[in-house]
């Protein structure tokens, strides 16, 4: 019995010592963990994007290699584009053809409008000339009739007076004919009437002149009395004047012909305008086809989607690739960040856009950043509490820090250590 009691005491002493050692070790480890959590670390990260063609085809050119720095929009590779180039040329030819049709239709419209104006002016001129010719012919009939009557009535005092009247009438007819001739010559110079119409007026003018001379002769011979041949001549002139009157009246029908020319010109204008609309629709369709062909042609050139470095190349010149196949993997350098996992105590008080100070562990250089996001919920527990220590779980919150400017020595993947929020 006396040997058992010392053994029990020894075991109890060892247990007490071991428990004290473990407790002190746990406290020291907790202090160490808290110290580490106050200065957490994270890696420099950036986006990794793939560069792929929008259409499939055979690669004809590769313009970069792994490790090259590229800028957004820089050509990286090209596909064979012979068929697409032919389609673009065909679409351009269709556009040119449609534009030619538009120009042709516009020219036809202008021509029809000019013909309409000319025909409208011709209607007015023809109508005026026809009325003047009728008036002239009616005056000639009256003069010829008066002459015949005078010859039949003999040379009496009244006949002398009648001869004078006939002379005055012939003079009037000649004046009208001369005015009409001058007007028609002016219209001819303006291109509003044909030469044939002027020739008709010249004939009437010559007739009026002859009649005036005849009337003058009759006035001189009235005292001698008419002769038989004079009577027959006067009657012939009367018939001629009546025929001229009928011809002048028939000339009024030319007005209707001119009006028909106006209607025909209006129809030609409408037809030409319809051709313009049709050609314009064809041009729009051809331009749309050209734009589509040029768009597909642009897809044969692969460009960098962002600034960065070529990490890997998955296809070589001559290979056939499909649409969306990632030919290159690019590490983007336009946006870099680090994501720290911090305890709830460390996160307390942090706000978006707070400036923070970091340290690049590889070189010891100081780096500045900005808080861009704070996780709304914790991700995991850094340390689990025990049931006997009375502690709580140490929760971890993700804090994303944007790094607008890194030292030249910094490389993606290097470690940054949290120092703290910059004052101000």
Short mmCIF file of C-alpha atoms in Angstrom, two decimals:
data_model
loop_
_atom_site.label_atom_id
_atom_site.label_comp_id
_atom_site.label_asym_id
_atom_site.label_seq_id
_atom_site.Cartn_x
_atom_site.Cartn_y
_atom_site.Cartn_z
CA UNK A 1 0.00 0.00 0.00
CA UNK A 2 2.77 2.38 0.87
CA UNK A 3 4.21 1.89 -2.67
CA UNK A 4 0.91 2.48 -4.45
CA UNK A 5 0.24 5.89 -2.94
CA UNK A 6 3.50 7.46 -4.23
CA UNK A 7 2.78 6.10 -7.69
CA UNK A 8 -0.68 7.67 -7.70
CA UNK A 9 0.78 10.96 -6.54
CA UNK A 10 3.39 10.79 -9.27
CA UNK A 11 0.77 10.10 -11.96
CA UNK A 12 -1.34 13.00 -10.73
CA UNK A 13 1.66 15.31 -10.76
CA UNK A 14 2.53 14.27 -14.31
CA UNK A 15 -1.09 14.82 -15.43
CA UNK A 16 -1.21 18.23 -13.83
CA UNK A 17 2.09 19.19 -15.44
CA UNK A 18 1.02 17.94 -18.85
CA UNK A 19 -2.28 19.87 -18.64
CA UNK A 20 -0.47 23.04 -17.68
CA UNK A 21 1.96 22.60 -20.55
CA UNK A 22 -0.81 22.00 -23.05
CA UNK A 23 -2.76 25.02 -21.81
CA UNK A 24 0.24 27.29 -22.04
CA UNK A 25 1.05 25.92 -25.51
CA UNK A 26 -2.52 26.55 -26.66
CA UNK A 27 -2.43 30.11 -25.38
CA UNK A 28 0.90 30.70 -27.12
CA UNK A 29 -0.44 29.22 -30.37
CA UNK A 30 -3.54 31.39 -30.11
CA UNK A 31 -1.40 34.46 -29.61
CA UNK A 32 0.70 33.48 -32.60
CA UNK A 33 -2.42 32.87 -34.74
CA UNK A 34 -3.88 36.25 -33.75
CA UNK A 35 -0.61 37.89 -34.62
CA UNK A 36 -0.65 36.28 -38.05
CA UNK A 37 -4.28 37.23 -38.59
CA UNK A 38 -3.52 40.91 -37.93
CA UNK A 39 -1.11 40.87 -40.93
CA UNK A 40 -2.68 38.44 -43.42
CA UNK A 41 -1.16 37.68 -46.82
CA UNK A 42 -2.58 37.30 -50.34
CA UNK A 43 -1.35 36.72 -53.87
CA UNK A 44 -1.30 39.20 -56.73
CA UNK A 45 -3.98 38.07 -59.19
CA UNK A 46 -5.36 39.14 -62.58
CA UNK A 47 -7.93 37.91 -65.12
CA UNK A 48 -7.02 35.15 -67.52
CA UNK A 49 -8.95 35.47 -70.79
CA UNK A 50 -9.12 33.29 -73.86
CA UNK A 51 -8.78 34.62 -77.42
CA UNK A 52 -10.80 32.72 -80.02
CA UNK A 53 -12.12 33.26 -83.55
CA UNK A 54 -15.82 34.01 -84.08
CA UNK A 55 -15.84 31.73 -87.11
CA UNK A 56 -14.07 28.51 -87.95
CA UNK A 57 -11.34 28.15 -90.54
CA UNK A 58 -7.70 27.35 -91.29
CA UNK A 59 -5.03 29.47 -89.60
CA UNK A 60 -2.75 31.17 -92.14
CA UNK A 61 -0.79 33.51 -89.84
CA UNK A 62 0.23 33.53 -86.18
CA UNK A 63 1.59 36.96 -85.24
CA UNK A 64 2.58 36.45 -81.57
CA UNK A 65 4.17 33.80 -79.38
CA UNK A 66 4.01 32.75 -75.77
CA UNK A 67 5.40 35.37 -73.39
CA UNK A 68 4.70 38.32 -75.74
CA UNK A 69 3.07 41.42 -74.29
CA UNK A 70 -0.01 42.47 -76.29
CA UNK A 71 -2.37 45.42 -76.22
CA UNK A 72 -6.13 45.38 -76.60
CA UNK A 73 -7.12 45.17 -80.29
CA UNK A 74 -3.68 43.97 -81.46
CA UNK A 75 -3.88 41.31 -84.21
CA UNK A 76 -2.85 37.89 -82.93
CA UNK A 77 -3.63 35.51 -85.82
CA UNK A 78 -5.53 35.30 -89.11
CA UNK A 79 -7.66 32.73 -90.92
CA UNK A 80 -7.86 31.95 -94.62
CA UNK A 81 -10.32 34.48 -96.09
CA UNK A 82 -10.35 33.91 -99.87
CA UNK A 83 -14.06 33.06 -100.05
CA UNK A 84 -15.04 35.97 -97.82
CA UNK A 85 -12.94 38.39 -99.88
CA UNK A 86 -14.80 37.21 -103.00
CA UNK A 87 -18.13 37.80 -101.27
CA UNK A 88 -17.06 41.31 -100.26
CA UNK A 89 -16.04 42.08 -103.86
CA UNK A 90 -19.33 40.70 -105.13
CA UNK A 91 -21.28 42.81 -102.62
CA UNK A 92 -19.35 45.95 -103.61
CA UNK A 93 -20.13 45.29 -107.27
CA UNK A 94 -23.82 44.94 -106.42
CA UNK A 95 -23.72 48.29 -104.60
CA UNK A 96 -22.05 49.96 -107.59
CA UNK A 97 -24.63 48.45 -109.95
CA UNK A 98 -27.51 49.71 -107.80
CA UNK A 99 -25.97 53.18 -107.63
CA UNK A 100 -25.62 53.18 -111.42
CA UNK A 101 -29.29 52.33 -111.78
CA UNK A 102 -30.18 55.18 -109.44
CA UNK A 103 -28.12 57.63 -111.50
CA UNK A 104 -29.73 56.34 -114.70
CA UNK A 105 -33.23 56.74 -113.25
CA UNK A 106 -32.40 60.22 -112.01
CA UNK A 107 -31.22 61.18 -115.49
CA UNK A 108 -34.44 59.83 -116.99
CA UNK A 109 -36.44 61.86 -114.48
CA UNK A 110 -34.59 65.05 -115.38
CA UNK A 111 -35.13 64.38 -119.10
CA UNK A 112 -38.85 63.75 -118.60
CA UNK A 113 -39.22 66.90 -116.53
CA UNK A 114 -37.50 68.94 -119.25
CA UNK A 115 -39.80 67.44 -121.89
CA UNK A 116 -42.81 68.26 -119.74
CA UNK A 117 -41.73 71.89 -119.43
CA UNK A 118 -41.05 72.10 -123.16
CA UNK A 119 -44.41 70.51 -123.99
CA UNK A 120 -46.26 72.85 -121.61
CA UNK A 121 -44.61 75.87 -123.21
CA UNK A 122 -45.43 74.44 -126.64
CA UNK A 123 -49.11 74.14 -125.68
CA UNK A 124 -49.26 77.80 -124.81
CA UNK A 125 -47.34 78.90 -127.91
CA UNK A 126 -49.34 76.66 -130.26
CA UNK A 127 -52.63 77.86 -128.83
CA UNK A 128 -51.68 81.51 -129.28
CA UNK A 129 -50.36 80.93 -132.80
CA UNK A 130 -53.49 79.03 -133.81
CA UNK A 131 -55.81 81.79 -132.61
CA UNK A 132 -53.73 84.41 -134.39
CA UNK A 133 -53.80 82.42 -137.62
CA UNK A 134 -57.56 82.07 -137.39
CA UNK A 135 -57.94 85.78 -136.80
CA UNK A 136 -55.67 86.54 -139.74
CA UNK A 137 -57.52 84.14 -142.03
CA UNK A 138 -60.90 85.59 -141.04
CA UNK A 139 -59.63 89.08 -141.84
CA UNK A 140 -58.37 87.86 -145.24
CA UNK A 141 -61.77 86.33 -146.01
CA UNK A 142 -63.49 89.57 -145.18
CA UNK A 143 -61.09 91.51 -147.38
CA UNK A 144 -61.50 89.14 -150.32
CA UNK A 145 -65.26 89.17 -149.97
CA UNK A 146 -65.28 92.93 -149.95
CA UNK A 147 -63.16 92.99 -153.09
CA UNK A 148 -65.47 90.67 -154.93
CA UNK A 149 -68.50 92.71 -153.90
CA UNK A 150 -66.87 95.90 -155.06
CA UNK A 151 -66.05 94.52 -158.46
CA UNK A 152 -69.57 93.25 -158.95
CA UNK A 153 -71.10 96.56 -157.92
CA UNK A 154 -69.01 98.59 -160.37
CA UNK A 155 -67.09 101.76 -159.96
CA UNK A 156 -69.45 104.00 -158.08
CA UNK A 157 -68.64 106.59 -155.44
CA UNK A 158 -69.53 104.06 -152.87
CA UNK A 159 -67.18 101.60 -154.55
CA UNK A 160 -64.37 104.04 -154.30
CA UNK A 161 -65.07 104.22 -150.64
CA UNK A 162 -65.28 100.42 -150.52
CA UNK A 163 -61.93 100.15 -152.31
CA UNK A 164 -60.45 102.32 -149.67
CA UNK A 165 -61.95 100.15 -146.99
CA UNK A 166 -60.53 97.04 -148.61
CA UNK A 167 -57.17 98.61 -148.74
CA UNK A 168 -57.37 99.45 -145.04
CA UNK A 169 -58.51 95.89 -144.31
CA UNK A 170 -55.62 94.47 -146.32
CA UNK A 171 -53.31 96.78 -144.46
CA UNK A 172 -54.68 95.46 -141.18
CA UNK A 173 -54.27 91.86 -142.32
CA UNK A 174 -50.69 92.54 -143.35
CA UNK A 175 -49.94 94.19 -140.01
CA UNK A 176 -51.35 91.21 -138.13
CA UNK A 177 -49.42 88.81 -140.35
CA UNK A 178 -46.18 90.69 -139.86
CA UNK A 179 -46.62 90.73 -136.06
CA UNK A 180 -47.46 87.05 -136.11
CA UNK A 181 -44.37 86.26 -138.17
CA UNK A 182 -42.08 88.14 -135.79
CA UNK A 183 -43.62 86.37 -132.78
CA UNK A 184 -43.25 82.95 -134.38
CA UNK A 185 -39.62 83.64 -135.27
CA UNK A 186 -38.96 84.57 -131.65
CA UNK A 187 -40.58 81.32 -130.46
CA UNK A 188 -38.51 79.38 -132.98
CA UNK A 189 -35.31 80.92 -131.64
CA UNK A 190 -36.38 79.85 -128.14
CA UNK A 191 -36.97 76.31 -129.39
CA UNK A 192 -40.65 76.28 -128.45
CA UNK A 193 -42.06 75.60 -131.94
CA UNK A 194 -41.02 73.79 -135.09
CA UNK A 195 -39.72 75.33 -138.31
CA UNK A 196 -42.79 74.06 -140.15
CA UNK A 197 -45.07 76.29 -138.12
CA UNK A 198 -42.93 79.31 -138.94
CA UNK A 199 -43.05 78.40 -142.61
CA UNK A 200 -46.85 78.40 -142.47
CA UNK A 201 -46.83 81.86 -140.95
CA UNK A 202 -44.39 83.06 -143.61
CA UNK A 203 -46.79 81.87 -146.29
CA UNK A 204 -49.62 83.76 -144.61
CA UNK A 205 -47.41 86.85 -144.35
CA UNK A 206 -46.56 86.68 -148.03
CA UNK A 207 -50.21 86.26 -148.88
CA UNK A 208 -51.14 89.25 -146.73
CA UNK A 209 -48.46 91.30 -148.42
CA UNK A 210 -49.71 90.29 -151.84
CA UNK A 211 -53.25 91.10 -150.85
CA UNK A 212 -52.18 94.50 -149.59
CA UNK A 213 -50.52 95.22 -152.92
CA UNK A 214 -53.57 93.97 -154.72
CA UNK A 215 -55.87 96.14 -152.64
CA UNK A 216 -53.72 99.11 -153.44
CA UNK A 217 -53.94 98.35 -157.13
CA UNK A 218 -57.69 97.93 -156.89
CA UNK A 219 -57.99 101.26 -155.21
CA UNK A 220 -56.04 102.84 -158.05
CA UNK A 221 -58.11 101.11 -160.72
CA UNK A 222 -61.52 101.58 -159.13
CA UNK A 223 -62.25 104.57 -161.25
CA UNK A 224 -61.65 102.59 -164.42
CA UNK A 225 -64.20 99.96 -163.46
CA UNK A 226 -63.61 96.27 -163.04
CA UNK A 227 -62.62 93.97 -165.78
CA UNK A 228 -63.78 90.42 -166.08
CA UNK A 229 -60.42 88.96 -165.30
CA UNK A 230 -60.25 91.17 -162.22
CA UNK A 231 -63.54 89.82 -161.00
CA UNK A 232 -62.37 86.27 -161.49
CA UNK A 233 -59.12 87.05 -159.71
CA UNK A 234 -60.97 88.54 -156.76
CA UNK A 235 -63.20 85.54 -156.50
CA UNK A 236 -60.17 83.27 -156.59
CA UNK A 237 -58.60 85.24 -153.78
CA UNK A 238 -61.77 84.91 -151.77
CA UNK A 239 -61.67 81.16 -152.16
CA UNK A 240 -58.04 81.13 -151.20
CA UNK A 241 -58.78 83.19 -148.10
CA UNK A 242 -61.57 80.80 -147.12
CA UNK A 243 -59.20 77.84 -147.56
CA UNK A 244 -56.62 79.57 -145.38
CA UNK A 245 -59.29 80.14 -142.74
CA UNK A 246 -60.17 76.43 -142.75
CA UNK A 247 -56.50 75.55 -142.43
CA UNK A 248 -56.09 77.94 -139.50
CA UNK A 249 -59.09 76.48 -137.75
CA UNK A 250 -57.70 72.99 -138.26
CA UNK A 251 -54.45 74.19 -136.64
CA UNK A 252 -56.29 74.40 -133.32
CA UNK A 253 -56.05 70.61 -133.16
CA UNK A 254 -52.30 70.97 -132.65
CA UNK A 255 -53.07 72.22 -129.14
CA UNK A 256 -54.51 68.82 -128.26
CA UNK A 257 -51.39 67.15 -129.63
CA UNK A 258 -49.21 69.33 -127.42
CA UNK A 259 -51.35 68.52 -124.40
CA UNK A 260 -50.84 64.84 -125.15
CA UNK A 261 -47.08 65.46 -125.10
CA UNK A 262 -47.43 66.95 -121.60
CA UNK A 263 -49.37 63.92 -120.39
CA UNK A 264 -46.78 61.57 -121.88
CA UNK A 265 -43.98 63.50 -120.14
CA UNK A 266 -45.80 63.26 -116.79
CA UNK A 267 -46.14 59.50 -117.24
CA UNK A 268 -42.41 59.26 -118.01
CA UNK A 269 -41.62 61.22 -114.83
CA UNK A 270 -43.69 58.85 -112.71
CA UNK A 271 -42.05 55.85 -114.32
CA UNK A 272 -38.57 57.27 -113.71
CA UNK A 273 -39.39 58.05 -110.07
CA UNK A 274 -40.60 54.49 -109.61
CA UNK A 275 -37.30 53.28 -111.05
CA UNK A 276 -35.43 55.49 -108.56
CA UNK A 277 -37.33 53.98 -105.63
CA UNK A 278 -36.70 50.46 -106.89
CA UNK A 279 -33.00 51.15 -107.42
CA UNK A 280 -32.72 52.77 -103.97
CA UNK A 281 -34.20 49.65 -102.38
CA UNK A 282 -31.70 47.56 -104.31
CA UNK A 283 -28.87 49.79 -103.13
CA UNK A 284 -29.89 49.43 -99.47
CA UNK A 285 -30.09 45.66 -99.85
CA UNK A 286 -26.68 45.56 -101.56
CA UNK A 287 -25.11 47.73 -98.85
CA UNK A 288 -26.52 45.46 -96.16
CA UNK A 289 -25.01 42.46 -97.93
CA UNK A 290 -21.69 44.28 -98.23
CA UNK A 291 -21.69 45.16 -94.55
CA UNK A 292 -22.48 41.56 -93.62
CA UNK A 293 -19.69 40.24 -95.85
CA UNK A 294 -17.18 42.75 -94.47
CA UNK A 295 -18.22 41.85 -90.92
CA UNK A 296 -17.58 38.17 -91.55
CA UNK A 297 -14.30 39.06 -93.22
CA UNK A 298 -13.23 40.97 -90.10
CA UNK A 299 -13.84 37.80 -88.07
CA UNK A 300 -10.91 36.17 -89.88
CA UNK A 301 -8.54 38.33 -87.83
CA UNK A 302 -8.14 37.44 -84.15
CA UNK A 303 -7.34 40.43 -81.92
CA UNK A 304 -6.38 40.66 -78.27
CA UNK A 305 -9.45 41.18 -76.05
CA UNK A 306 -7.38 42.99 -73.39
CA UNK A 307 -3.89 44.19 -72.52
CA UNK A 308 -1.77 41.37 -71.16
CA UNK A 309 0.76 38.59 -71.70
CA UNK A 310 0.40 35.49 -73.89
CA UNK A 311 0.38 32.55 -71.45
CA UNK A 312 -0.23 29.73 -73.91
CA UNK A 313 -0.95 28.97 -77.58
CA UNK A 314 -3.27 26.08 -78.46
CA UNK A 315 -3.12 26.05 -82.30
CA UNK A 316 -0.47 26.48 -84.98
CA UNK A 317 -0.34 27.81 -88.54
CA UNK A 318 -2.15 25.49 -90.94
CA UNK A 319 -4.44 23.96 -88.32
CA UNK A 320 -8.21 24.00 -88.74
CA UNK A 321 -9.95 25.55 -85.71
CA UNK A 322 -13.61 25.88 -84.87
CA UNK A 323 -15.63 28.86 -83.78
CA UNK A 324 -14.95 29.69 -80.12
CA UNK A 325 -11.84 27.49 -79.84
CA UNK A 326 -9.36 29.29 -77.48
CA UNK A 327 -6.28 29.76 -79.65
CA UNK A 328 -4.48 31.86 -77.01
CA UNK A 329 -4.71 32.23 -73.25
CA UNK A 330 -3.91 35.77 -72.12
CA UNK A 331 -3.10 37.01 -68.65
CA UNK A 332 -4.74 40.42 -68.53
CA UNK A 333 -2.71 43.27 -67.01
CA UNK A 334 -5.30 46.00 -67.20
CA UNK A 335 -6.72 45.09 -63.76
CA UNK A 336 -4.79 43.48 -60.89
CA UNK A 337 -5.88 42.74 -57.38
CA UNK A 338 -5.28 40.69 -54.24
CA UNK A 339 -7.92 39.00 -52.11
CA UNK A 340 -7.23 38.87 -48.36
CA UNK A 341 -9.14 36.67 -45.93
CA UNK A 342 -9.47 38.57 -42.66
CA UNK A 343 -11.10 38.02 -39.29
CA UNK A 344 -14.26 39.81 -38.35
CA UNK A 345 -12.32 42.05 -35.96
CA UNK A 346 -9.88 43.05 -38.70
CA UNK A 347 -12.71 43.71 -41.15
CA UNK A 348 -14.66 45.86 -38.71
CA UNK A 349 -14.36 49.50 -39.74
CA UNK A 350 -13.19 48.80 -43.28
CA UNK A 351 -15.15 50.68 -45.98
CA UNK A 352 -15.23 50.55 -49.74
CA UNK A 353 -12.60 52.74 -51.46
CA UNK A 354 -10.47 52.91 -48.30
CA UNK A 355 -6.79 53.28 -49.21
CA UNK A 356 -4.63 50.50 -47.76
CA UNK A 357 -0.91 49.88 -47.40
CA UNK A 358 0.63 46.54 -48.34
CA UNK A 359 4.14 45.06 -48.56
CA UNK A 360 5.60 42.97 -51.35
CA UNK A 361 7.30 40.21 -49.34
CA UNK A 362 9.76 39.27 -52.08
CA UNK A 363 11.39 42.72 -52.14
CA UNK A 364 10.01 44.49 -49.09
CA UNK A 365 8.63 47.29 -51.28
CA UNK A 366 5.53 49.14 -50.16
CA UNK A 367 2.40 48.83 -52.31
CA UNK A 368 -0.77 50.91 -52.14
CA UNK A 369 -4.25 49.64 -52.94
CA UNK A 370 -7.96 50.41 -52.62
CA UNK A 371 -10.73 48.38 -51.03
CA UNK A 372 -13.08 47.41 -53.88
CA UNK A 373 -15.30 44.81 -52.20
CA UNK A 374 -15.95 43.23 -48.81
CA UNK A 375 -17.69 39.88 -48.62
CA UNK A 376 -21.20 40.14 -47.21
CA UNK A 377 -20.80 36.77 -45.42
CA UNK A 378 -17.79 34.86 -44.07
CA UNK A 379 -16.22 32.14 -46.19
CA UNK A 380 -14.76 29.77 -43.58
CA UNK A 381 -13.42 29.61 -40.02
CA UNK A 382 -9.72 30.18 -39.59
CA UNK A 383 -9.81 28.51 -36.15
CA UNK A 384 -12.51 26.43 -34.50
CA UNK A 385 -13.28 27.07 -30.80
CA UNK A 386 -13.35 24.20 -28.29
CA UNK A 387 -16.21 23.42 -25.98
CA UNK A 388 -14.15 24.09 -22.87
CA UNK A 389 -12.09 27.19 -23.73
CA UNK A 390 -15.05 29.57 -23.92
CA UNK A 391 -13.76 30.96 -27.26
CA UNK A 392 -15.68 31.63 -30.52
CA UNK A 393 -14.88 30.53 -34.07
CA UNK A 394 -12.56 32.92 -35.93
CA UNK A 395 -14.57 33.73 -39.09
CA UNK A 396 -12.89 34.72 -42.38
CA UNK A 397 -14.20 37.55 -44.65
CA UNK A 398 -12.88 38.05 -48.17
CA UNK A 399 -11.60 41.59 -48.88
CA UNK A 400 -10.67 42.42 -52.50
CA UNK A 401 -7.97 45.06 -52.88
CA UNK A 402 -7.47 46.74 -56.26
CA UNK A 403 -3.82 47.37 -57.15
CA UNK A 404 -3.71 50.31 -59.59
CA UNK A 405 0.08 50.59 -59.62
CA UNK A 406 2.53 47.83 -58.79
CA UNK A 407 6.32 48.10 -58.63
CA UNK A 408 8.20 46.98 -61.72
CA UNK A 409 9.58 44.06 -59.74
CA UNK A 410 6.07 42.74 -58.94
CA UNK A 411 4.93 39.65 -60.85
CA UNK A 412 1.53 37.99 -60.92
CA UNK A 413 1.46 35.39 -58.14
CA UNK A 414 3.82 37.17 -55.73
CA UNK A 415 2.78 37.50 -52.08
CA UNK A 416 1.54 40.73 -50.51
CA UNK A 417 1.24 41.28 -46.76
CA UNK A 418 -1.42 43.49 -45.21
CA UNK A 419 -0.02 46.42 -43.24
CA UNK A 420 -3.13 48.47 -42.64
CA UNK A 421 -5.49 51.22 -43.71
CA UNK A 422 -3.79 54.44 -44.74
CA UNK A 423 -4.87 57.41 -42.66
CA UNK A 424 -6.74 60.17 -44.55
#
